[in-house]
Short mmCIF file of C-alpha atoms and ligand atoms in Angstrom, two decimals:
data_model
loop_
_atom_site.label_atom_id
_atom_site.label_comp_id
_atom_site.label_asym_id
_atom_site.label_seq_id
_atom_site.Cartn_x
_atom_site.Cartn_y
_atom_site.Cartn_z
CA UNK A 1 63.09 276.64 259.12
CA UNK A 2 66.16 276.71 257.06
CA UNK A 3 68.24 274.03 259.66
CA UNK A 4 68.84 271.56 257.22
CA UNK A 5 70.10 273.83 254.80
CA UNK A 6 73.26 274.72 256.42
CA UNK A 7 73.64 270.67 257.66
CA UNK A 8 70.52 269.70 259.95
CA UNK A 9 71.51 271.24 263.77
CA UNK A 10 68.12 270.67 265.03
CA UNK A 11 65.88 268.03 263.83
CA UNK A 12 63.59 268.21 260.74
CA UNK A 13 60.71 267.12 262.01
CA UNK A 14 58.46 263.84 260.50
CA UNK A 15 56.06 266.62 260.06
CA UNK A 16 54.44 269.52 262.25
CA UNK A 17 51.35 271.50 261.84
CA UNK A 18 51.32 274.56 259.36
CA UNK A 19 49.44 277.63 261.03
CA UNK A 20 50.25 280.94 259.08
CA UNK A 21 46.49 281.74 257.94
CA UNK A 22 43.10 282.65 259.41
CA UNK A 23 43.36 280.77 262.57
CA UNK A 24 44.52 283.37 265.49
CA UNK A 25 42.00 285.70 263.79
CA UNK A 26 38.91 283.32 263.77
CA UNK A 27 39.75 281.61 267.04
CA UNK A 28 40.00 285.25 268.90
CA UNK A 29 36.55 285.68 267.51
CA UNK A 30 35.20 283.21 269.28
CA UNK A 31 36.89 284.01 272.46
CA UNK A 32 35.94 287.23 271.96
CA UNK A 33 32.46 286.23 271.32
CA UNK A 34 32.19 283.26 274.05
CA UNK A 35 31.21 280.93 271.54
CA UNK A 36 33.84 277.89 272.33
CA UNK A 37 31.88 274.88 272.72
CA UNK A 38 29.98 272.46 270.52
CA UNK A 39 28.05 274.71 268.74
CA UNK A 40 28.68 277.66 266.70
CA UNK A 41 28.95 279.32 263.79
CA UNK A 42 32.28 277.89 262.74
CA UNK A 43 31.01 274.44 263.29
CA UNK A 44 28.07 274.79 260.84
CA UNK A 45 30.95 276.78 258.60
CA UNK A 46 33.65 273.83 259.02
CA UNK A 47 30.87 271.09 257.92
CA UNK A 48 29.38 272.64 254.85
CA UNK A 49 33.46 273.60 253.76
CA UNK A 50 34.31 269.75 254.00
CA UNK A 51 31.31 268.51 252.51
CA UNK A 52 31.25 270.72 249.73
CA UNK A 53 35.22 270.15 249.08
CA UNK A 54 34.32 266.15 249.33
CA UNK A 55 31.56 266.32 246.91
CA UNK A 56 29.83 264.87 249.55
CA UNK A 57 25.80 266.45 250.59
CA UNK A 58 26.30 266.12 254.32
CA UNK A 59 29.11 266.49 257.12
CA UNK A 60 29.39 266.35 260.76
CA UNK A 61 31.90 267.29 262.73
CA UNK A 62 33.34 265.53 265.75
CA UNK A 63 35.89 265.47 267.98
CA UNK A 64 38.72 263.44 266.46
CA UNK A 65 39.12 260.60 263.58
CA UNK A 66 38.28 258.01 265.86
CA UNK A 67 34.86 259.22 267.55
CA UNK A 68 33.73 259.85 263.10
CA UNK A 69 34.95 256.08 262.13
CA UNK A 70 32.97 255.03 266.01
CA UNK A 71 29.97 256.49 265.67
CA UNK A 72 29.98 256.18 261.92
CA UNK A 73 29.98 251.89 262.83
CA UNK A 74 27.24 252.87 265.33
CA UNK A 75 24.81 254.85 262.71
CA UNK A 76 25.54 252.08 260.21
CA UNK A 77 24.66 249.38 263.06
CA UNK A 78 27.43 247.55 263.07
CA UNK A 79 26.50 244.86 265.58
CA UNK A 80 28.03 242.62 268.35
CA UNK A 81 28.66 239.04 266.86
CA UNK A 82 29.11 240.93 263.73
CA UNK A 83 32.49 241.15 261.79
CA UNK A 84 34.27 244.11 260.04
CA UNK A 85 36.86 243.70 257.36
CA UNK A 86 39.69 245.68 258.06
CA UNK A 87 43.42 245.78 256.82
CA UNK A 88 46.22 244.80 259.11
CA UNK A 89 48.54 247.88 257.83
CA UNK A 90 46.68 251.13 258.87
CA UNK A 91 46.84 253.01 262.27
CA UNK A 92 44.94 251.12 264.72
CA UNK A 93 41.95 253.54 265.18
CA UNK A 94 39.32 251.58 262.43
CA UNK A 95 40.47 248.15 263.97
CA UNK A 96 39.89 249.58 267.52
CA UNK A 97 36.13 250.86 266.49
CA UNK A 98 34.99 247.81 265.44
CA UNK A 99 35.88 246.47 269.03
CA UNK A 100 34.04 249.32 270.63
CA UNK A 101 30.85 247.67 269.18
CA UNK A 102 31.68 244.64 270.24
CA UNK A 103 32.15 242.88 266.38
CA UNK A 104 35.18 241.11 265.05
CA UNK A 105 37.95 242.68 262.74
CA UNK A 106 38.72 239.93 259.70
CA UNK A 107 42.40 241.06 258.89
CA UNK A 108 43.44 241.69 255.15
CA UNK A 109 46.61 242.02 253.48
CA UNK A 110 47.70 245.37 251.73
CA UNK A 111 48.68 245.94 248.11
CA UNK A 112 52.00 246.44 247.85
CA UNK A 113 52.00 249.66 245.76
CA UNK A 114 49.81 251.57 247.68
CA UNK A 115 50.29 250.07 250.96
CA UNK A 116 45.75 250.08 250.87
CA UNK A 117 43.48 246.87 251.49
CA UNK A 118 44.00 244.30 248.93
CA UNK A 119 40.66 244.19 247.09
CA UNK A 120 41.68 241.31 245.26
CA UNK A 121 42.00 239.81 248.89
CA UNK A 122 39.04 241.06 250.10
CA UNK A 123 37.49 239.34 246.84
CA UNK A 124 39.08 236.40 247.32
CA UNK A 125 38.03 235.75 250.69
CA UNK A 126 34.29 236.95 250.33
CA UNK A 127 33.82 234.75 247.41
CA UNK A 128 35.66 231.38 248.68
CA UNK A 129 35.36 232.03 252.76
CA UNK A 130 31.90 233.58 252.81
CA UNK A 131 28.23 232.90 251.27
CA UNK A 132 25.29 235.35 250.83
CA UNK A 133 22.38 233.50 252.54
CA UNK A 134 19.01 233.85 251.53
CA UNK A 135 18.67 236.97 253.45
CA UNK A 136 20.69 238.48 251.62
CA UNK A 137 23.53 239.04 253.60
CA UNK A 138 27.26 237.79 253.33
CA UNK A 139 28.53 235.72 256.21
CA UNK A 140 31.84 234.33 257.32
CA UNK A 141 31.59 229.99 256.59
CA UNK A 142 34.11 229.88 259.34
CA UNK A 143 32.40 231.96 262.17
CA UNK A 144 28.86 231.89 260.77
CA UNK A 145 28.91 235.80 261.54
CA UNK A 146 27.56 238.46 259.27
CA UNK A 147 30.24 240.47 257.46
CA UNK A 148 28.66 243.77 258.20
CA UNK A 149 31.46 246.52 256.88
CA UNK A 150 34.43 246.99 255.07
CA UNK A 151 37.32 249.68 256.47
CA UNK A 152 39.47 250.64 253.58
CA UNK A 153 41.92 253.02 254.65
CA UNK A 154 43.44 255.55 252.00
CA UNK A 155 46.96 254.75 253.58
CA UNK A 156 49.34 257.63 253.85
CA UNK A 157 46.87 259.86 251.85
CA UNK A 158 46.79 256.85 248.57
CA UNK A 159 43.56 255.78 247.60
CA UNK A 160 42.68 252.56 247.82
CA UNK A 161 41.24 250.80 244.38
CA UNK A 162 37.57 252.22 245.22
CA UNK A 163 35.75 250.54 241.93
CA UNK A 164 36.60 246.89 242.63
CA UNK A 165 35.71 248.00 246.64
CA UNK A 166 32.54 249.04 245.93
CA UNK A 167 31.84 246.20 243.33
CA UNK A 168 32.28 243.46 245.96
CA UNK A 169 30.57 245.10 248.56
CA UNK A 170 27.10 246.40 246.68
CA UNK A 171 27.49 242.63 245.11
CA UNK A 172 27.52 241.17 248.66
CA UNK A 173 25.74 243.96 250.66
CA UNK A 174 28.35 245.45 252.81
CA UNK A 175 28.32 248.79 253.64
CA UNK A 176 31.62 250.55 252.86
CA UNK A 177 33.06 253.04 255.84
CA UNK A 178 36.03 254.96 254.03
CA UNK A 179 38.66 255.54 256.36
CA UNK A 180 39.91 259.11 254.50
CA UNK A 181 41.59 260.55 257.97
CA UNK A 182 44.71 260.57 256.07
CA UNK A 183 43.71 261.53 252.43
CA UNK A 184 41.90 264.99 252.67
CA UNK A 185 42.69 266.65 249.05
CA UNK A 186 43.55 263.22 247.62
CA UNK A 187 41.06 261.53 244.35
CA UNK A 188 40.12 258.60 243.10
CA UNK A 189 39.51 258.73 239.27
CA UNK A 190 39.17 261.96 239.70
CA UNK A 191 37.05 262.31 242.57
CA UNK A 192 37.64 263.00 246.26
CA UNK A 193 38.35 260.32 248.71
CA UNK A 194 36.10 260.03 251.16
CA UNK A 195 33.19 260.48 248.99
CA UNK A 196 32.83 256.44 248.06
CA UNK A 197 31.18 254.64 250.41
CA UNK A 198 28.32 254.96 252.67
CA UNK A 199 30.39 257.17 255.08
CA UNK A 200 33.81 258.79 254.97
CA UNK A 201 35.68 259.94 257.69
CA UNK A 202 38.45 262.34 258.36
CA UNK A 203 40.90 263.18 261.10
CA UNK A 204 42.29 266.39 262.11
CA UNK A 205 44.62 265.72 264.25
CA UNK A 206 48.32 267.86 264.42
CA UNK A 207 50.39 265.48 262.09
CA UNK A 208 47.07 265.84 259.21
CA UNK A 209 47.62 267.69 256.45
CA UNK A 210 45.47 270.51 258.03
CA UNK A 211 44.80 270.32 261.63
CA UNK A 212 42.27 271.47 264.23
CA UNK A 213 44.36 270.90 266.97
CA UNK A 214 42.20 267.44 267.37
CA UNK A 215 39.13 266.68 265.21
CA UNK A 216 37.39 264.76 262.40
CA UNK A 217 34.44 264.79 260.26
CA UNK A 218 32.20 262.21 259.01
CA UNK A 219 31.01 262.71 255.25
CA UNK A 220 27.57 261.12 253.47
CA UNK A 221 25.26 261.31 250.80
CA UNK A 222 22.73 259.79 253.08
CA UNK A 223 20.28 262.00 255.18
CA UNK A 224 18.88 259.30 257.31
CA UNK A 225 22.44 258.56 258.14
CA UNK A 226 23.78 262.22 258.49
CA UNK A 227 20.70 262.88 261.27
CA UNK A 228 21.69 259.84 263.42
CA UNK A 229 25.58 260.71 263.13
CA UNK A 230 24.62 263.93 264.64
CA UNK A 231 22.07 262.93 267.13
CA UNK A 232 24.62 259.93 268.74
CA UNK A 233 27.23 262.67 268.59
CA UNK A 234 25.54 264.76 271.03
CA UNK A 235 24.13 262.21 273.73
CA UNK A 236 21.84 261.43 271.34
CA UNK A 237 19.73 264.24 272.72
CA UNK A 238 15.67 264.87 271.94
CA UNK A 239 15.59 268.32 272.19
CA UNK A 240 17.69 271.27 273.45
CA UNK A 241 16.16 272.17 277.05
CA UNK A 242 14.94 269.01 278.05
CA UNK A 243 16.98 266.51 278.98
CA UNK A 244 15.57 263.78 276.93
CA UNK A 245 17.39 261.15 274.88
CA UNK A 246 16.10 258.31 272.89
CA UNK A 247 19.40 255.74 273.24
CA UNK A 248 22.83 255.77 274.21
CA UNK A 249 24.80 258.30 272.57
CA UNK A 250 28.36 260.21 272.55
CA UNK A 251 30.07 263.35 273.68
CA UNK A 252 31.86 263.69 270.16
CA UNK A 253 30.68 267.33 268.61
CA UNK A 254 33.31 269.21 268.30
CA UNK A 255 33.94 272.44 269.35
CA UNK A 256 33.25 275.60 267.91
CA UNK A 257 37.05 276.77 268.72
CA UNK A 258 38.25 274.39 266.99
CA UNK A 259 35.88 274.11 263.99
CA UNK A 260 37.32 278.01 263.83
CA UNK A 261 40.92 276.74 263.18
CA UNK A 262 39.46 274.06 260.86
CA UNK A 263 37.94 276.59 258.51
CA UNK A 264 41.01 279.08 258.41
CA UNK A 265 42.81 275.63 257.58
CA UNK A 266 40.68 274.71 254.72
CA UNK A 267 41.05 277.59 253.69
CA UNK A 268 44.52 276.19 252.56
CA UNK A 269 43.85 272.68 251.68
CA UNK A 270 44.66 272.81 247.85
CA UNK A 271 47.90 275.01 248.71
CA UNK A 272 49.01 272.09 251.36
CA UNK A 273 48.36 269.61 249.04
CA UNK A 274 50.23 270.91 245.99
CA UNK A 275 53.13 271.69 248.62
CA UNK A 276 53.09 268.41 249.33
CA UNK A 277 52.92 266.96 245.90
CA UNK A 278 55.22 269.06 244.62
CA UNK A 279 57.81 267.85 247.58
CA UNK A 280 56.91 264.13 246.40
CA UNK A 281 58.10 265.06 243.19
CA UNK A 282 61.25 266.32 244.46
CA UNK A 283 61.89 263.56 247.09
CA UNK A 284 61.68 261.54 243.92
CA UNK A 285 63.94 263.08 242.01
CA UNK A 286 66.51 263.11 244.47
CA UNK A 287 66.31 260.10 245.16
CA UNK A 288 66.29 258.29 241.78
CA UNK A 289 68.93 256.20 240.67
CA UNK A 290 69.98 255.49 244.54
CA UNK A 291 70.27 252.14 244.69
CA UNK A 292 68.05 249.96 246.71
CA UNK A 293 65.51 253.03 247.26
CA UNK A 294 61.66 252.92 245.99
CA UNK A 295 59.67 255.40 246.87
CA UNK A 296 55.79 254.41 247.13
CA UNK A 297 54.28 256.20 244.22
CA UNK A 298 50.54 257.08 243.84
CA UNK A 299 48.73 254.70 240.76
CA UNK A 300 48.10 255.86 237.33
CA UNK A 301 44.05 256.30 238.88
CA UNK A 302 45.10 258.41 241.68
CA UNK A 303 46.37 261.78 243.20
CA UNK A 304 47.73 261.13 245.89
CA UNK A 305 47.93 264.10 248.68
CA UNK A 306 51.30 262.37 249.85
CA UNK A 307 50.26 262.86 253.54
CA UNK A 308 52.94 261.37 254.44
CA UNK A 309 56.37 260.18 252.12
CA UNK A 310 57.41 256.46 252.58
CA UNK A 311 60.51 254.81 251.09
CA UNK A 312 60.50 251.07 250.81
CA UNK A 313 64.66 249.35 251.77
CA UNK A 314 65.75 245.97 251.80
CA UNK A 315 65.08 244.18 255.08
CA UNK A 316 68.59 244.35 256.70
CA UNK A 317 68.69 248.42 255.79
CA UNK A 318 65.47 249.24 257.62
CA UNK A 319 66.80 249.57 261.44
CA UNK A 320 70.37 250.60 260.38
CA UNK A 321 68.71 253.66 257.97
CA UNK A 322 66.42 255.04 260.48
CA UNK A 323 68.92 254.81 263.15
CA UNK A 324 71.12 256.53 260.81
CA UNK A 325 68.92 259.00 259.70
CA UNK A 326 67.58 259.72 263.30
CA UNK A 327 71.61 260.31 263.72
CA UNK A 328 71.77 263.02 260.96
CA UNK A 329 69.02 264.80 262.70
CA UNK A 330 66.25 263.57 260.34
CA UNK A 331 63.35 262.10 261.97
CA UNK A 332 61.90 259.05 260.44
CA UNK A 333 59.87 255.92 261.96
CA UNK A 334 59.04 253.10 260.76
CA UNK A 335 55.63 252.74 259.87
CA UNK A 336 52.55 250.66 262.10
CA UNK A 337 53.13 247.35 263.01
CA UNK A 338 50.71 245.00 261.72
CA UNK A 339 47.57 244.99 263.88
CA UNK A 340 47.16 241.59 263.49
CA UNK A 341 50.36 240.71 264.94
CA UNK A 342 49.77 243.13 268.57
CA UNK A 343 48.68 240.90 271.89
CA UNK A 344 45.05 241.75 271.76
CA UNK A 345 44.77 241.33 267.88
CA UNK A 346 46.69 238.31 267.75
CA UNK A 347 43.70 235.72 267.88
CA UNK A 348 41.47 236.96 265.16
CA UNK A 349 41.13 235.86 262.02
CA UNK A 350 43.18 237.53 259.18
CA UNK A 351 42.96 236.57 255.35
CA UNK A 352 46.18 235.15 253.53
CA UNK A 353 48.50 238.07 254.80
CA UNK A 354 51.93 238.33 253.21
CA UNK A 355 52.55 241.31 251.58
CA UNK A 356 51.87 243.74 254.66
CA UNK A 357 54.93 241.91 256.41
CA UNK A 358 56.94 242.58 253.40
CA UNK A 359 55.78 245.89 253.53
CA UNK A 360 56.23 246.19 257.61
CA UNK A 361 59.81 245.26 257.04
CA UNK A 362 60.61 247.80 254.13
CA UNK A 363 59.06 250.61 255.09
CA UNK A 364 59.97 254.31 256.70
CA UNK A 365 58.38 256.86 256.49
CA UNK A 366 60.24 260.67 256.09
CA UNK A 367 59.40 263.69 256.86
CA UNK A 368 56.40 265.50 255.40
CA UNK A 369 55.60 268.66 256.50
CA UNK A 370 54.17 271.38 254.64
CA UNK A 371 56.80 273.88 255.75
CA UNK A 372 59.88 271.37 254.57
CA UNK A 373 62.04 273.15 252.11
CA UNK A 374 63.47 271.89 249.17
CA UNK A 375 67.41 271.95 250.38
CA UNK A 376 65.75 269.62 253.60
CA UNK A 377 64.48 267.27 251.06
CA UNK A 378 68.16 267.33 249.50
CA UNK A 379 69.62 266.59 252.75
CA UNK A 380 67.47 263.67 253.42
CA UNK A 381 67.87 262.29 250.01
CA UNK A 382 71.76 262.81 250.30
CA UNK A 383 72.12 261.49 253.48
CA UNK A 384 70.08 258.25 252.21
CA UNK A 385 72.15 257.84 249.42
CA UNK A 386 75.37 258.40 251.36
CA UNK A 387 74.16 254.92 253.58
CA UNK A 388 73.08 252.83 251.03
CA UNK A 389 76.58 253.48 248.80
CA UNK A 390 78.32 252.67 251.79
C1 LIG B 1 44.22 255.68 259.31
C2 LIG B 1 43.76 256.45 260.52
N1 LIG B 1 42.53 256.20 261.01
C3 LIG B 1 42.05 256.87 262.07
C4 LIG B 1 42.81 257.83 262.71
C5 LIG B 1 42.26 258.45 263.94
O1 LIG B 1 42.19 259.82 263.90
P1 LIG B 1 42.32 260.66 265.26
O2 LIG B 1 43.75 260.60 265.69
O3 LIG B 1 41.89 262.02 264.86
O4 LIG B 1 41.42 260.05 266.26
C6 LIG B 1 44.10 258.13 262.21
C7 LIG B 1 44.99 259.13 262.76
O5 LIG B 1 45.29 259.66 263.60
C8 LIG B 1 44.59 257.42 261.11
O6 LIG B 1 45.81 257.64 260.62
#
């Protein structure tokens, strides 16, 4: 893909799947073999490569991101007149969950280096909006609901400040469901990200940094917990020729073609990510000195995988830039709006938020594929300089 090199004729794309390994060979196997649906060798493969490249004892595999952080809720019993703290800036997939069980998102604001939860936020409002009853659980003063979980999401592959996290939540018992569908490869003092709390979940969907096409993958230390994620992911099913199921459960194993394409894929997961570091260090470079241009930067505690690259622009340049950008062939976006802020979001309650609209209005994200090359990166970073000297 060497467009941009010789002035960007086609687009370089935000990012796009990288499939040069194992997968044609271990997906014709299974055609080959009949073995395509939700079980299979692959799957069993696919689960034990995740869990032992988490650190993590257990994994199951489901059909995307959103069906791991669902039935994750589920397992963890995540009730109806329950809430679920949840930042505003994140995809909408962990606010959305918490509706499927019928509980109440509490919106937080982010921190503006990472773009993550604010766990001095999340503090803050547990310790002056909440109280731990007799019980022993935290709930809202406001609502008189039980705060059941906490959704931090590692955005755009950055970690998000995990020791505080898990301080307030073991202090207030509240189970911690690590939203990691963005930060495969990325660490936390050291350690993987999705490893921290009760559950972690990943996505694999084709923007990821390695893809099954569609997928995810819940992590967990706990075996109690790994058993029921498994059960509710297949219809919650007693035994394998009778029909006979002991509660309501899910369609969301996934399947054995595309666990196949998962393993050739993690196969490559410390390549992708050093690709992808190694591009952050060069967007950087680039890009220093340009005035008005930060890039978001992982924290002195983290590696980041840099799923994807974000710049942060004054206000007034954010429209103007991407439009600009989008002109020179380079596609950027600008990154979620604020959950909190959408129609059916709108009348919850959300926590002192500030810094995600700052955030909202100073963000883009670039492109981030594994397969960009270095003279792309130039381009970008020239073509962003060339706009803001203007
Ligand atoms: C932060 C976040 N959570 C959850 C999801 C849901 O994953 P999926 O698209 O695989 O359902 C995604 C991405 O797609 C995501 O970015």
């Amino acid at each position: 893909m060497l467009h941009a090199l010789c002035g960007a004729k086609h687009m370089i794309p935000l990012s796009e799947p990288e499939i040069s390994g194992n997968e044609w060979k271990y997906i014709k196997e299974c055609l080959d073999t009949g073995w395509v649906s939700s079980v299979g060798s692959y799957v069993d493969k696919f689960e034990r490569m995740v869990a032992n490249y988490v650190g993590a004892k257990h994994a199951v595999a489901t059909v995307n991101g959103t069906s791991a952080l669902h039935v994750s809720l589920v397992a963890c019993g995540v009730q109806p007149d329950e809430e679920v703290i949840v930042p505003t800036l994140t995809f909408i997939a962990p606010v959305n969950v918490v509706k499927y069980c019928g509980a109440y998102p509490v919106f937080m604001d982010c921190d503006i280096e990472t773009l993550c939860i604010d766990v001095y936020k999340v503090t803050d409002f547990i310790k002056k909006e909440c109280i731990k009853r007799k019980d022993g659980f935290t709930y809202n003063k406001k609502s008189n609901r039980r705060i059941k979980a906490i959704i931090p999401v590692n955005i755009f592959g950055h970690p998000a400040d995990m020791d505080n996290m898990l301080a307030i939540s073991n202090e207030h018992n509240i189970t911690i469901v690590e939203d990691a569908t963005e930060s495969l490869g990325s660490e936390y003092r050291g350690q993987k990200t999705g490893s921290f709390g009760e559950i972690g979940c990943f996505s694999f969907n084709g923007n990821k940094i390695i893809t099954t096409g569609g997928g995810g993958m819940v992590v967990t230390d706990n075996k109690n917990l790994a058993y029921k994620i498994r059960h509710l992911s297949t219809q919650a099913k007693r035994n394998s020729i009778e029909y006979d199921h002991d509660e309501i459960g899910y369609n969301y194993r996934l399947p054995n073609l595309q666990a196949a394409m998962g393993v050739a894929q993690m196969e490559r997961v410390d390549e992708f990510t050093a690709i992808k570091r190694k591009n952050a260090l060069l967007y950087r470079e680039f890009l220093s000195g340009v005035d008005k241009v930060e890039f978001v930067w992982e924290r002195p505690w983290a590696k980041s995988n840099f799923w994807f690259y974000t710049i942060k622009v004054p206000k007034e340049y954010k429209e103007s830039l991407i439009k600009y950008l989008l002109s020179r062939n380079i596609q950027v976006r600008p990154i979620w709006k604020l959950i909190h802020t959408l129609p059916m979001y709108r009348d919850f309650q959300g926590y002192a938020i500030n810094k995600a609209v700052d955030a909202w209005e100073s963000c883009i994200n670039l492109p981030c594929a594994v397969s960009l090359r270095e003279g792309e990166i130039k381009y970008i970073a020239d073509n962003i300089k060339k706009y803001m000297s203007g």
